[in-house]
mmCIF file of C-alpha atoms and ligand atoms in Angstrom:
data_model
loop_
_atom_site.group_PDB
_atom_site.id
_atom_site.type_symbol
_atom_site.label_atom_id
_atom_site.label_comp_id
_atom_site.label_asym_id
_atom_site.label_seq_id
_atom_site.Cartn_x
_atom_site.Cartn_y
_atom_site.Cartn_z
ATOM 1 C CA MET A 6 34.052 -111.109 148.009
ATOM 2 C CA LYS A 7 36.216 -110.192 145.039
ATOM 3 C CA PRO A 8 39.598 -107.699 145.594
ATOM 4 C CA ILE A 9 38.502 -104.061 145.169
ATOM 5 C CA GLN A 10 40.159 -102.668 142.084
ATOM 6 C CA MET A 11 39.690 -98.900 140.817
ATOM 7 C CA VAL A 12 38.380 -100.797 137.663
ATOM 8 C CA ASP A 13 38.358 -104.357 137.187
ATOM 9 C CA LEU A 14 39.183 -104.917 133.639
ATOM 10 C CA LYS A 15 39.428 -108.740 134.243
ATOM 11 C CA SER A 16 36.438 -109.332 135.306
ATOM 12 C CA GLN A 17 35.073 -107.357 132.245
ATOM 13 C CA TYR A 18 37.302 -109.352 129.897
ATOM 14 C CA LEU A 19 35.732 -112.334 131.076
ATOM 15 C CA LYS A 20 32.149 -111.744 129.837
ATOM 16 C CA ILE A 21 33.273 -111.289 126.173
ATOM 17 C CA LYS A 22 36.579 -113.254 126.340
ATOM 18 C CA THR A 23 34.825 -115.770 123.115
ATOM 19 C CA GLU A 24 34.389 -112.516 121.232
ATOM 20 C CA VAL A 25 37.771 -110.654 121.669
ATOM 21 C CA ASP A 26 39.994 -114.008 121.913
ATOM 22 C CA LYS A 27 38.290 -114.663 118.199
ATOM 23 C CA ALA A 28 38.798 -111.389 116.628
ATOM 24 C CA VAL A 29 42.534 -111.249 117.927
ATOM 25 C CA ILE A 30 43.366 -114.573 116.599
ATOM 26 C CA ASP A 31 41.786 -113.733 113.056
ATOM 27 C CA VAL A 32 44.315 -110.546 113.222
ATOM 28 C CA MET A 33 47.051 -112.674 113.700
ATOM 29 C CA GLU A 34 46.137 -115.037 110.791
ATOM 30 C CA THR A 35 45.473 -112.260 108.505
ATOM 31 C CA CYS A 36 48.624 -110.732 109.568
ATOM 32 C CA ALA A 37 47.158 -107.400 108.956
ATOM 33 C CA PHE A 38 48.548 -105.489 111.815
ATOM 34 C CA ILE A 39 48.497 -101.851 110.528
ATOM 35 C CA ASN A 40 45.588 -100.409 108.901
ATOM 36 C CA GLY A 41 44.370 -103.778 108.305
ATOM 37 C CA PRO A 42 40.024 -103.443 107.496
ATOM 38 C CA GLY A 43 39.278 -103.749 111.045
ATOM 39 C CA VAL A 44 40.586 -99.719 111.626
ATOM 40 C CA SER A 45 38.523 -98.072 109.177
ATOM 41 C CA GLN A 46 35.596 -100.527 110.176
ATOM 42 C CA PHE A 47 35.903 -99.573 113.942
ATOM 43 C CA ALA A 48 36.433 -95.815 112.577
ATOM 44 C CA ARG A 49 32.797 -96.086 110.752
ATOM 45 C CA GLU A 50 31.264 -97.581 113.407
ATOM 46 C CA LEU A 51 32.718 -94.460 116.086
ATOM 47 C CA GLU A 52 30.689 -92.384 113.422
ATOM 48 C CA ALA A 53 27.696 -94.085 113.721
ATOM 49 C CA PHE A 54 27.590 -93.945 117.617
ATOM 50 C CA THR A 55 28.808 -90.527 118.031
ATOM 51 C CA GLY A 56 27.487 -88.538 115.078
ATOM 52 C CA ALA A 57 30.790 -87.228 114.060
ATOM 53 C CA LYS A 58 31.053 -87.171 110.085
ATOM 54 C CA TYR A 59 34.563 -88.163 110.551
ATOM 55 C CA VAL A 60 36.501 -90.286 112.654
ATOM 56 C CA ILE A 61 40.064 -90.671 112.560
ATOM 57 C CA PRO A 62 41.643 -93.096 114.875
ATOM 58 C CA CYS A 63 45.486 -92.880 116.085
ATOM 59 C CA ALA A 64 47.750 -94.280 118.559
ATOM 60 C CA ASN A 65 46.253 -92.738 121.864
ATOM 61 C CA GLY A 66 44.241 -89.627 123.166
ATOM 62 C CA THR A 67 47.746 -87.378 123.418
ATOM 63 C CA ASP A 68 48.631 -88.017 120.147
ATOM 64 C CA ALA A 69 44.757 -86.662 119.177
ATOM 65 C CA ILE A 70 45.473 -83.648 120.678
ATOM 66 C CA GLN A 71 48.563 -83.166 119.056
ATOM 67 C CA VAL A 72 47.409 -83.838 115.740
ATOM 68 C CA ALA A 73 44.368 -81.898 116.005
ATOM 69 C CA LEU A 74 46.609 -78.528 117.056
ATOM 70 C CA MET A 75 49.037 -79.346 114.512
ATOM 71 C CA ALA A 76 46.076 -79.301 111.971
ATOM 72 C CA LEU A 77 45.206 -75.443 112.724
ATOM 73 C CA ASP A 78 48.415 -74.358 111.393
ATOM 74 C CA CYS A 79 49.169 -72.333 114.762
ATOM 75 C CA GLN A 80 52.026 -70.696 115.049
ATOM 76 C CA PRO A 81 54.897 -70.609 118.020
ATOM 77 C CA GLY A 82 54.021 -68.279 120.373
ATOM 78 C CA ASP A 83 50.152 -68.773 119.511
ATOM 79 C CA GLU A 84 47.941 -69.410 122.757
ATOM 80 C CA VAL A 85 46.384 -72.048 123.780
ATOM 81 C CA ILE A 86 43.458 -71.865 126.406
ATOM 82 C CA VAL A 87 43.165 -75.223 128.917
ATOM 83 C CA PRO A 88 41.744 -75.722 131.939
ATOM 84 C CA VAL A 89 44.547 -75.717 134.658
ATOM 85 C CA TRP A 90 42.704 -78.472 136.402
ATOM 86 C CA THR A 91 43.055 -81.790 134.197
ATOM 87 C CA TYR A 92 45.612 -84.415 133.102
ATOM 88 C CA VAL A 93 48.701 -83.488 131.664
ATOM 89 C CA ALA A 94 48.336 -84.587 128.240
ATOM 90 C CA THR A 95 46.641 -81.666 127.030
ATOM 91 C CA ALA A 96 48.536 -78.800 128.277
ATOM 92 C CA GLU A 97 51.705 -81.236 127.447
ATOM 93 C CA VAL A 98 51.293 -81.022 123.525
ATOM 94 C CA ILE A 99 50.626 -77.592 123.503
ATOM 95 C CA ALA A 100 53.977 -76.853 125.133
ATOM 96 C CA LEU A 101 55.655 -79.662 122.622
ATOM 97 C CA LEU A 102 54.332 -77.304 119.512
ATOM 98 C CA LYS A 103 55.756 -74.462 121.420
ATOM 99 C CA LEU A 104 52.575 -72.475 121.703
ATOM 100 C CA THR A 105 51.732 -71.009 124.916
ATOM 101 C CA PRO A 106 49.101 -72.804 127.253
ATOM 102 C CA VAL A 107 46.600 -70.169 128.938
ATOM 103 C CA PHE A 108 45.655 -71.694 132.282
ATOM 104 C CA ILE A 109 41.887 -70.945 133.197
ATOM 105 C CA GLU A 110 40.456 -71.882 136.201
ATOM 106 C CA VAL A 111 37.670 -74.594 136.588
ATOM 107 C CA ASP A 112 34.119 -74.118 137.912
ATOM 108 C CA LYS A 113 34.102 -76.236 141.443
ATOM 109 C CA ASP A 114 31.185 -78.009 141.203
ATOM 110 C CA THR A 115 31.763 -79.532 137.235
ATOM 111 C CA PHE A 116 35.257 -79.049 137.466
ATOM 112 C CA CYS A 117 35.314 -78.270 133.835
ATOM 113 C CA ILE A 118 36.312 -74.754 132.621
ATOM 114 C CA ASP A 119 34.565 -71.693 134.015
ATOM 115 C CA VAL A 120 33.100 -70.113 131.056
ATOM 116 C CA ASN A 121 32.461 -67.073 133.111
ATOM 117 C CA LEU A 122 36.446 -66.401 133.152
ATOM 118 C CA LEU A 123 36.597 -67.150 129.562
ATOM 119 C CA GLU A 124 36.560 -64.021 127.487
ATOM 120 C CA SER A 125 39.365 -62.229 129.559
ATOM 121 C CA LYS A 126 41.872 -65.214 128.443
ATOM 122 C CA ILE A 127 41.322 -64.155 125.211
ATOM 123 C CA THR A 128 43.972 -61.898 123.462
ATOM 124 C CA PRO A 129 45.262 -61.297 119.726
ATOM 125 C CA LYS A 130 47.513 -64.314 120.177
ATOM 126 C CA THR A 131 44.674 -66.893 121.039
ATOM 127 C CA LYS A 132 44.221 -69.653 118.828
ATOM 128 C CA ALA A 133 42.394 -72.262 120.088
ATOM 129 C CA ILE A 134 40.647 -73.264 123.647
ATOM 130 C CA VAL A 135 40.791 -76.872 124.391
ATOM 131 C CA PRO A 136 38.113 -77.862 127.298
ATOM 132 C CA VAL A 137 37.929 -81.260 128.873
ATOM 133 C CA HIS A 138 34.817 -82.817 129.923
ATOM 134 C CA LEU A 139 36.620 -83.798 133.315
ATOM 135 C CA TYR A 140 35.431 -87.140 134.934
ATOM 136 C CA GLY A 141 32.798 -87.750 132.455
ATOM 137 C CA GLN A 142 30.483 -84.580 131.802
ATOM 138 C CA CYS A 143 30.848 -81.736 129.234
ATOM 139 C CA ALA A 144 32.012 -78.419 130.005
ATOM 140 C CA ASP A 145 29.636 -76.011 129.120
ATOM 141 C CA MET A 146 29.709 -76.557 125.061
ATOM 142 C CA GLU A 147 27.165 -73.705 124.224
ATOM 143 C CA ALA A 148 28.534 -70.831 126.118
ATOM 144 C CA ILE A 149 32.206 -71.827 124.809
ATOM 145 C CA MET A 150 31.152 -72.130 121.238
ATOM 146 C CA LYS A 151 29.732 -68.723 121.412
ATOM 147 C CA ILE A 152 32.695 -67.111 122.589
ATOM 148 C CA ALA A 153 34.891 -69.243 120.373
ATOM 149 C CA ASN A 154 32.831 -68.076 117.330
ATOM 150 C CA LYS A 155 32.957 -64.685 118.456
ATOM 151 C CA HIS A 156 36.507 -64.467 118.215
ATOM 152 C CA HIS A 157 37.138 -66.689 115.873
ATOM 153 C CA ILE A 158 39.416 -69.336 117.465
ATOM 154 C CA PHE A 159 39.024 -72.817 117.559
ATOM 155 C CA VAL A 160 37.674 -75.433 120.033
ATOM 156 C CA VAL A 161 39.541 -78.862 120.272
ATOM 157 C CA GLU A 162 37.227 -81.103 122.883
ATOM 158 C CA ASP A 163 39.367 -83.367 125.004
ATOM 159 C CA THR A 164 36.747 -86.242 125.659
ATOM 160 C CA ALA A 165 39.087 -88.664 126.961
ATOM 161 C CA GLN A 166 37.305 -89.202 130.194
ATOM 162 C CA ALA A 167 33.567 -88.465 128.536
ATOM 163 C CA ILE A 168 32.751 -90.875 125.553
ATOM 164 C CA GLY A 169 29.101 -90.873 124.920
ATOM 165 C CA ALA A 170 28.114 -88.118 127.035
ATOM 166 C CA ASN A 171 25.088 -85.955 125.831
ATOM 167 C CA TYR A 172 25.269 -82.652 125.808
ATOM 168 C CA THR A 173 21.596 -80.595 125.346
ATOM 169 C CA PHE A 174 21.769 -77.012 123.546
ATOM 170 C CA SER A 175 19.319 -74.632 125.424
ATOM 171 C CA ASP A 176 17.159 -75.291 121.923
ATOM 172 C CA GLY A 177 16.874 -78.781 123.097
ATOM 173 C CA THR A 178 19.124 -80.064 120.503
ATOM 174 C CA THR A 179 21.762 -82.655 121.880
ATOM 175 C CA LYS A 180 24.824 -83.582 120.408
ATOM 176 C CA GLN A 181 28.017 -85.847 121.720
ATOM 177 C CA ALA A 182 30.930 -84.964 123.560
ATOM 178 C CA GLY A 183 33.825 -84.256 120.966
ATOM 179 C CA THR A 184 31.338 -83.603 117.871
ATOM 180 C CA ILE A 185 30.271 -79.960 119.211
ATOM 181 C CA GLY A 186 33.746 -77.943 118.714
ATOM 182 C CA HIS A 187 36.054 -77.808 115.228
ATOM 183 C CA ILE A 188 37.306 -80.998 116.317
ATOM 184 C CA GLY A 189 37.195 -83.728 119.149
ATOM 185 C CA THR A 190 39.530 -86.306 120.986
ATOM 186 C CA THR A 191 39.684 -89.737 122.687
ATOM 187 C CA SER A 192 41.665 -92.088 124.411
ATOM 188 C CA PHE A 193 41.491 -95.626 124.411
ATOM 189 C CA PHE A 194 43.597 -96.242 127.418
ATOM 190 C CA PRO A 195 42.347 -99.365 128.644
ATOM 191 C CA SER A 196 40.751 -97.350 132.147
ATOM 192 C CA LYS A 197 38.820 -95.441 129.937
ATOM 193 C CA ASN A 198 35.060 -95.742 129.217
ATOM 194 C CA LEU A 199 35.932 -97.320 126.351
ATOM 195 C CA GLY A 200 39.435 -98.891 126.723
ATOM 196 C CA GLY A 201 41.622 -101.490 124.419
ATOM 197 C CA TYR A 202 43.764 -103.555 125.691
ATOM 198 C CA GLY A 203 46.761 -101.376 125.110
ATOM 199 C CA ASP A 204 46.704 -97.773 123.603
ATOM 200 C CA GLY A 205 44.334 -96.154 121.147
ATOM 201 C CA GLY A 206 43.253 -92.580 119.960
ATOM 202 C CA ALA A 207 40.689 -90.842 118.058
ATOM 203 C CA ILE A 208 40.449 -87.262 116.108
ATOM 204 C CA TYR A 209 36.628 -86.405 115.733
ATOM 205 C CA THR A 210 35.760 -83.750 112.971
ATOM 206 C CA ASN A 211 32.570 -82.657 110.820
ATOM 207 C CA ASP A 212 34.815 -80.539 108.688
ATOM 208 C CA GLU A 213 36.024 -82.350 105.677
ATOM 209 C CA GLU A 214 39.074 -80.359 105.045
ATOM 210 C CA LEU A 215 40.233 -80.639 109.085
ATOM 211 C CA ALA A 216 39.340 -84.252 108.045
ATOM 212 C CA ARG A 217 41.951 -84.988 105.340
ATOM 213 C CA LYS A 218 44.738 -83.232 106.863
ATOM 214 C CA MET A 219 44.574 -84.578 110.139
ATOM 215 C CA LYS A 220 44.445 -87.898 108.696
ATOM 216 C CA MET A 221 47.799 -86.832 106.604
ATOM 217 C CA ILE A 222 49.379 -85.544 109.702
ATOM 218 C CA ALA A 223 48.889 -88.577 111.935
ATOM 219 C CA HIS A 224 50.133 -90.554 108.646
ATOM 220 C CA HIS A 225 53.670 -89.018 108.235
ATOM 221 C CA GLY A 226 51.653 -86.149 106.043
ATOM 222 C CA GLU A 227 51.446 -88.438 103.278
ATOM 223 C CA ARG A 228 48.895 -87.660 100.590
ATOM 224 C CA ILE A 229 49.953 -90.695 98.647
ATOM 225 C CA LYS A 230 52.237 -93.204 99.446
ATOM 226 C CA TYR A 231 56.014 -91.596 99.588
ATOM 227 C CA HIS A 232 54.667 -88.260 98.771
ATOM 228 C CA HIS A 233 54.968 -86.141 101.997
ATOM 229 C CA ASP A 234 52.961 -82.664 101.591
ATOM 230 C CA VAL A 235 53.415 -81.607 105.374
ATOM 231 C CA VAL A 236 55.714 -82.521 108.107
ATOM 232 C CA GLY A 237 53.687 -85.314 110.464
ATOM 233 C CA ILE A 238 53.834 -87.801 112.827
ATOM 234 C CA ASN A 239 53.563 -91.718 112.920
ATOM 235 C CA SER A 240 50.314 -92.417 115.172
ATOM 236 C CA ARG A 241 48.552 -95.416 114.415
ATOM 237 C CA LEU A 242 45.745 -97.361 116.017
ATOM 238 C CA ASP A 243 46.858 -101.333 115.610
ATOM 239 C CA THR A 244 44.243 -103.186 113.845
ATOM 240 C CA MET A 245 44.145 -105.782 117.412
ATOM 241 C CA GLN A 246 43.111 -102.888 119.203
ATOM 242 C CA ALA A 247 40.645 -101.783 116.707
ATOM 243 C CA VAL A 248 38.967 -104.874 116.724
ATOM 244 C CA ILE A 249 38.777 -105.281 120.400
ATOM 245 C CA LEU A 250 37.238 -101.657 120.330
ATOM 246 C CA SER A 251 34.057 -102.737 117.961
ATOM 247 C CA ILE A 252 33.556 -105.347 120.076
ATOM 248 C CA LYS A 253 33.802 -102.952 123.520
ATOM 249 C CA LEU A 254 31.928 -100.385 121.507
ATOM 250 C CA LYS A 255 28.647 -102.611 121.350
ATOM 251 C CA HIS A 256 28.831 -102.231 125.317
ATOM 252 C CA LEU A 257 29.548 -98.767 125.956
ATOM 253 C CA ARG A 258 25.644 -97.986 126.931
ATOM 254 C CA THR A 259 25.437 -100.731 129.129
ATOM 255 C CA TYR A 260 28.642 -100.146 130.314
ATOM 256 C CA GLU A 261 27.801 -96.514 130.947
ATOM 257 C CA ALA A 262 24.175 -97.383 132.738
ATOM 258 C CA ALA A 263 26.465 -99.537 135.332
ATOM 259 C CA ARG A 264 28.742 -97.132 135.724
ATOM 260 C CA ASN A 265 26.002 -94.886 136.447
ATOM 261 C CA ALA A 266 24.332 -97.305 138.903
ATOM 262 C CA VAL A 267 27.907 -97.619 140.932
ATOM 263 C CA ALA A 268 27.151 -93.534 140.993
ATOM 264 C CA ASP A 269 24.086 -93.054 141.892
ATOM 265 C CA LYS A 270 24.343 -95.442 144.827
ATOM 266 C CA TYR A 271 27.850 -93.578 146.024
ATOM 267 C CA ASP A 272 25.287 -90.507 145.581
ATOM 268 C CA GLN A 273 22.410 -91.844 148.065
ATOM 269 C CA ALA A 274 24.434 -93.134 150.721
ATOM 270 C CA PHE A 275 26.968 -90.045 150.988
ATOM 271 C CA ALA A 276 23.695 -87.279 150.488
ATOM 272 C CA ASN A 277 23.797 -84.656 152.952
ATOM 273 C CA HIS A 278 27.063 -85.533 154.359
ATOM 274 C CA PRO A 279 28.262 -82.462 156.337
ATOM 275 C CA LYS A 280 32.358 -83.368 155.164
ATOM 276 C CA ILE A 281 31.554 -85.291 152.065
ATOM 277 C CA LYS A 282 30.497 -83.277 148.560
ATOM 278 C CA THR A 283 29.135 -85.595 146.131
ATOM 279 C CA PRO A 284 29.762 -84.987 142.390
ATOM 280 C CA GLN A 285 27.584 -82.061 140.794
ATOM 281 C CA ARG A 286 25.813 -82.689 138.005
ATOM 282 C CA ALA A 287 25.896 -80.376 135.156
ATOM 283 C CA LYS A 288 23.012 -79.217 133.766
ATOM 284 C CA ASN A 289 22.990 -79.716 130.400
ATOM 285 C CA SER A 290 25.245 -82.953 129.995
ATOM 286 C CA SER A 291 24.780 -86.729 130.827
ATOM 287 C CA HIS A 292 27.501 -87.996 133.258
ATOM 288 C CA VAL A 293 29.001 -91.099 132.082
ATOM 289 C CA PHE A 294 31.607 -91.490 135.536
ATOM 290 C CA HIS A 295 34.572 -92.335 134.126
ATOM 291 C CA GLN A 296 35.474 -91.279 137.603
ATOM 292 C CA TYR A 297 33.576 -90.568 140.745
ATOM 293 C CA THR A 298 35.250 -87.901 142.346
ATOM 294 C CA LEU A 299 34.447 -86.413 145.854
ATOM 295 C CA THR A 300 35.392 -82.816 147.635
ATOM 296 C CA LEU A 301 36.102 -83.435 151.531
ATOM 297 C CA CYS A 302 35.601 -80.663 154.212
ATOM 298 C CA GLY A 303 37.372 -81.135 157.305
ATOM 299 C CA VAL A 304 38.904 -84.694 156.608
ATOM 300 C CA ASP A 305 42.433 -85.801 156.708
ATOM 301 C CA ARG A 306 42.357 -87.558 153.416
ATOM 302 C CA ASP A 307 45.636 -89.210 154.121
ATOM 303 C CA ALA A 308 44.799 -90.677 157.099
ATOM 304 C CA LEU A 309 41.718 -91.438 154.944
ATOM 305 C CA GLN A 310 43.228 -93.085 151.992
ATOM 306 C CA LYS A 311 45.566 -95.293 154.802
ATOM 307 C CA HIS A 312 42.518 -95.887 156.259
ATOM 308 C CA LEU A 313 40.683 -97.270 152.664
ATOM 309 C CA ALA A 314 43.891 -99.085 151.526
ATOM 310 C CA GLU A 315 43.841 -101.349 155.530
ATOM 311 C CA GLN A 316 40.208 -102.396 154.239
ATOM 312 C CA GLY A 317 41.180 -103.383 150.932
ATOM 313 C CA ILE A 318 39.787 -100.398 149.205
ATOM 314 C CA PRO A 319 41.804 -98.257 146.390
ATOM 315 C CA SER A 320 41.208 -94.815 145.934
ATOM 316 C CA MET A 321 42.888 -92.189 143.936
ATOM 317 C CA LEU A 322 43.871 -88.130 143.463
ATOM 318 C CA TYR A 323 42.764 -86.873 140.205
ATOM 319 C CA TYR A 324 44.870 -84.893 140.514
ATOM 320 C CA PRO A 325 47.296 -84.443 143.474
ATOM 321 C CA VAL A 326 49.129 -81.125 141.650
ATOM 322 C CA PRO A 327 47.194 -78.542 139.376
ATOM 323 C CA LEU A 328 49.329 -77.238 136.059
ATOM 324 C CA HIS A 329 50.457 -74.365 137.314
ATOM 325 C CA HIS A 330 52.182 -76.106 140.372
ATOM 326 C CA GLN A 331 53.671 -78.351 137.677
ATOM 327 C CA LEU A 332 57.414 -77.887 137.522
ATOM 328 C CA ALA A 333 57.125 -78.442 133.653
ATOM 329 C CA TYR A 334 54.621 -75.825 133.095
ATOM 330 C CA LYS A 335 55.054 -73.597 136.548
ATOM 331 C CA HIS A 336 56.500 -70.839 134.021
ATOM 332 C CA HIS A 337 53.330 -70.595 132.233
ATOM 333 C CA HIS A 338 51.681 -69.830 135.330
ATOM 334 C CA ASN A 339 50.418 -66.060 135.226
ATOM 335 C CA PRO A 340 50.844 -64.495 138.648
ATOM 336 C CA ALA A 341 47.871 -62.391 138.457
ATOM 337 C CA ASP A 342 45.889 -65.891 138.297
ATOM 338 C CA ASP A 343 43.868 -66.860 141.327
ATOM 339 C CA PHE A 344 43.596 -70.622 141.044
ATOM 340 C CA SER A 345 42.281 -71.060 144.538
ATOM 341 C CA ILE A 346 39.702 -73.541 143.195
ATOM 342 C CA SER A 347 42.297 -75.592 141.737
ATOM 343 C CA GLU A 348 44.424 -75.817 144.643
ATOM 344 C CA SER A 349 41.892 -76.122 147.320
ATOM 345 C CA LEU A 350 40.404 -79.513 144.932
ATOM 346 C CA ALA A 351 44.015 -80.761 144.544
ATOM 347 C CA LYS A 352 43.775 -80.737 148.564
ATOM 348 C CA THR A 353 40.334 -82.237 149.226
ATOM 349 C CA VAL A 354 39.249 -84.427 146.062
ATOM 350 C CA ILE A 355 39.307 -87.951 146.601
ATOM 351 C CA SER A 356 38.417 -90.643 143.916
ATOM 352 C CA LEU A 357 36.225 -94.146 144.575
ATOM 353 C CA PRO A 358 36.271 -97.252 142.831
ATOM 354 C CA ILE A 359 33.986 -97.050 139.870
ATOM 355 C CA HIS A 360 33.566 -99.416 136.966
ATOM 356 C CA THR A 361 31.406 -102.007 134.789
ATOM 357 C CA GLU A 362 31.839 -105.188 137.128
ATOM 358 C CA MET A 363 31.145 -103.452 140.603
ATOM 359 C CA GLU A 364 29.445 -105.757 143.176
ATOM 360 C CA ALA A 365 26.902 -105.038 146.002
ATOM 361 C CA GLU A 366 28.906 -106.319 148.382
ATOM 362 C CA GLN A 367 31.883 -104.622 147.164
ATOM 363 C CA GLN A 368 30.273 -101.183 147.430
ATOM 364 C CA ASP A 369 28.420 -101.673 150.333
ATOM 365 C CA TRP A 370 32.310 -102.197 151.503
ATOM 366 C CA ILE A 371 33.655 -99.613 150.587
ATOM 367 C CA ILE A 372 30.183 -96.913 151.537
ATOM 368 C CA LYS A 373 30.383 -98.550 155.216
ATOM 369 C CA HIS A 374 34.598 -98.157 155.615
ATOM 370 C CA PHE A 375 34.252 -94.551 154.712
ATOM 371 C CA LEU A 376 31.076 -93.826 156.407
ATOM 372 C CA ALA A 377 32.945 -94.939 159.310
ATOM 373 C CA PHE A 378 36.520 -92.893 159.184
ATOM 374 C CA CYS A 379 34.045 -89.399 158.018
ATOM 375 C CA ASN A 380 31.463 -89.846 161.089
HETATM 376 C C1 PLP B 425 43.963 -90.024 129.452
HETATM 377 C C2 PLP B 425 43.373 -88.974 128.838
HETATM 378 C C3 PLP B 425 44.371 -88.112 127.573
HETATM 379 C C4 PLP B 425 45.428 -88.839 127.497
HETATM 380 O O1 PLP B 425 45.281 -90.304 126.492
HETATM 381 P P1 PLP B 425 46.160 -91.265 126.341
HETATM 382 O O2 PLP B 425 45.700 -92.449 125.786
HETATM 383 O O3 PLP B 425 46.363 -91.929 127.713
HETATM 384 O O4 PLP B 425 47.327 -90.657 125.396
HETATM 385 C C5 PLP B 425 44.011 -86.931 127.369
HETATM 386 N N1 PLP B 425 43.310 -85.813 128.238
HETATM 387 C C6 PLP B 425 42.745 -86.725 129.292
HETATM 388 C C7 PLP B 425 41.818 -85.796 130.541
HETATM 389 C C8 PLP B 425 42.804 -87.941 129.897
HETATM 390 O O5 PLP B 425 42.381 -88.306 130.568
#
């Protein structure tokens, strides 16, 4: 049996190696390292895939959120609502821009923003909401957009973990993650569902004016070469990454199906176990399973992780500490807020290996040793 990894990027690469190697060498031979033709080609392909009118590639998923917020003309002190249970990047750029992150609790079943609490977080200073489509399925976007539109607030979807996920509205229409709010952002970090061979990210919007502005901000605030209209940043997707991502984008739906097959097999193996809660499916979103995250009940998690590691099985905790308990962010914690769900998740979640190259015997091994400990 091959060693088990959280994500097996090597086996995946070997299947597309000929095509990837050729594309990378072509970039080197043409020396079009920055803004080469492969970058705009990939942007057009991602527009076709997602249905977003405009895709602006950038250097990483964190910059994507930063550029999005910069384009909304926020003033220092403006408030941005963000889940307390997410990767730090989402809140980081809010704080970096001297905006105030306002943390909101998540739903214990979907791990995404609890929309029932959303209106209670809105004040006259609220400028934006940044829902995170955590682990691979969409937050309840219909409810979020309804509240945001009512209060004239922008919505920036963090789609770093959910590229390709489809959200279905109550009237039956379907839109892809990142194309529902005013702006969507994503990441091509190697382990993400559409991962490059280095850093990368992109911003989506259907708004022409926002697209123009964000493109400018990501390129030093430049309107035409050496004419800078606004203060911007330097955030570009390398041509080398773009050509690799173009190749991988063609396989994304197959990759998604492979991840779902792994998730389904885990679901069946752990179904109705009194100590294991399998990931719940949101009723209006497909799941692309960036992570397969279980919630444990009455299991010594440290001992479980040690037991798994001894059998060659890696596991991860996404996330061990919610944002309101992070040293850098705890002063943004409003003591009136109850984050007991996120606090409980931090103590009880565990993520198992899930990727496109999982072999049956590897997954059987994981399930066997996981259950042996929990039984
Ligand atoms: C990975 C991730 C990011 C940041 O993406 P980078 O490309 O690593 O900057 C942002 N938000 C979430 C939820 C992520 O998982």
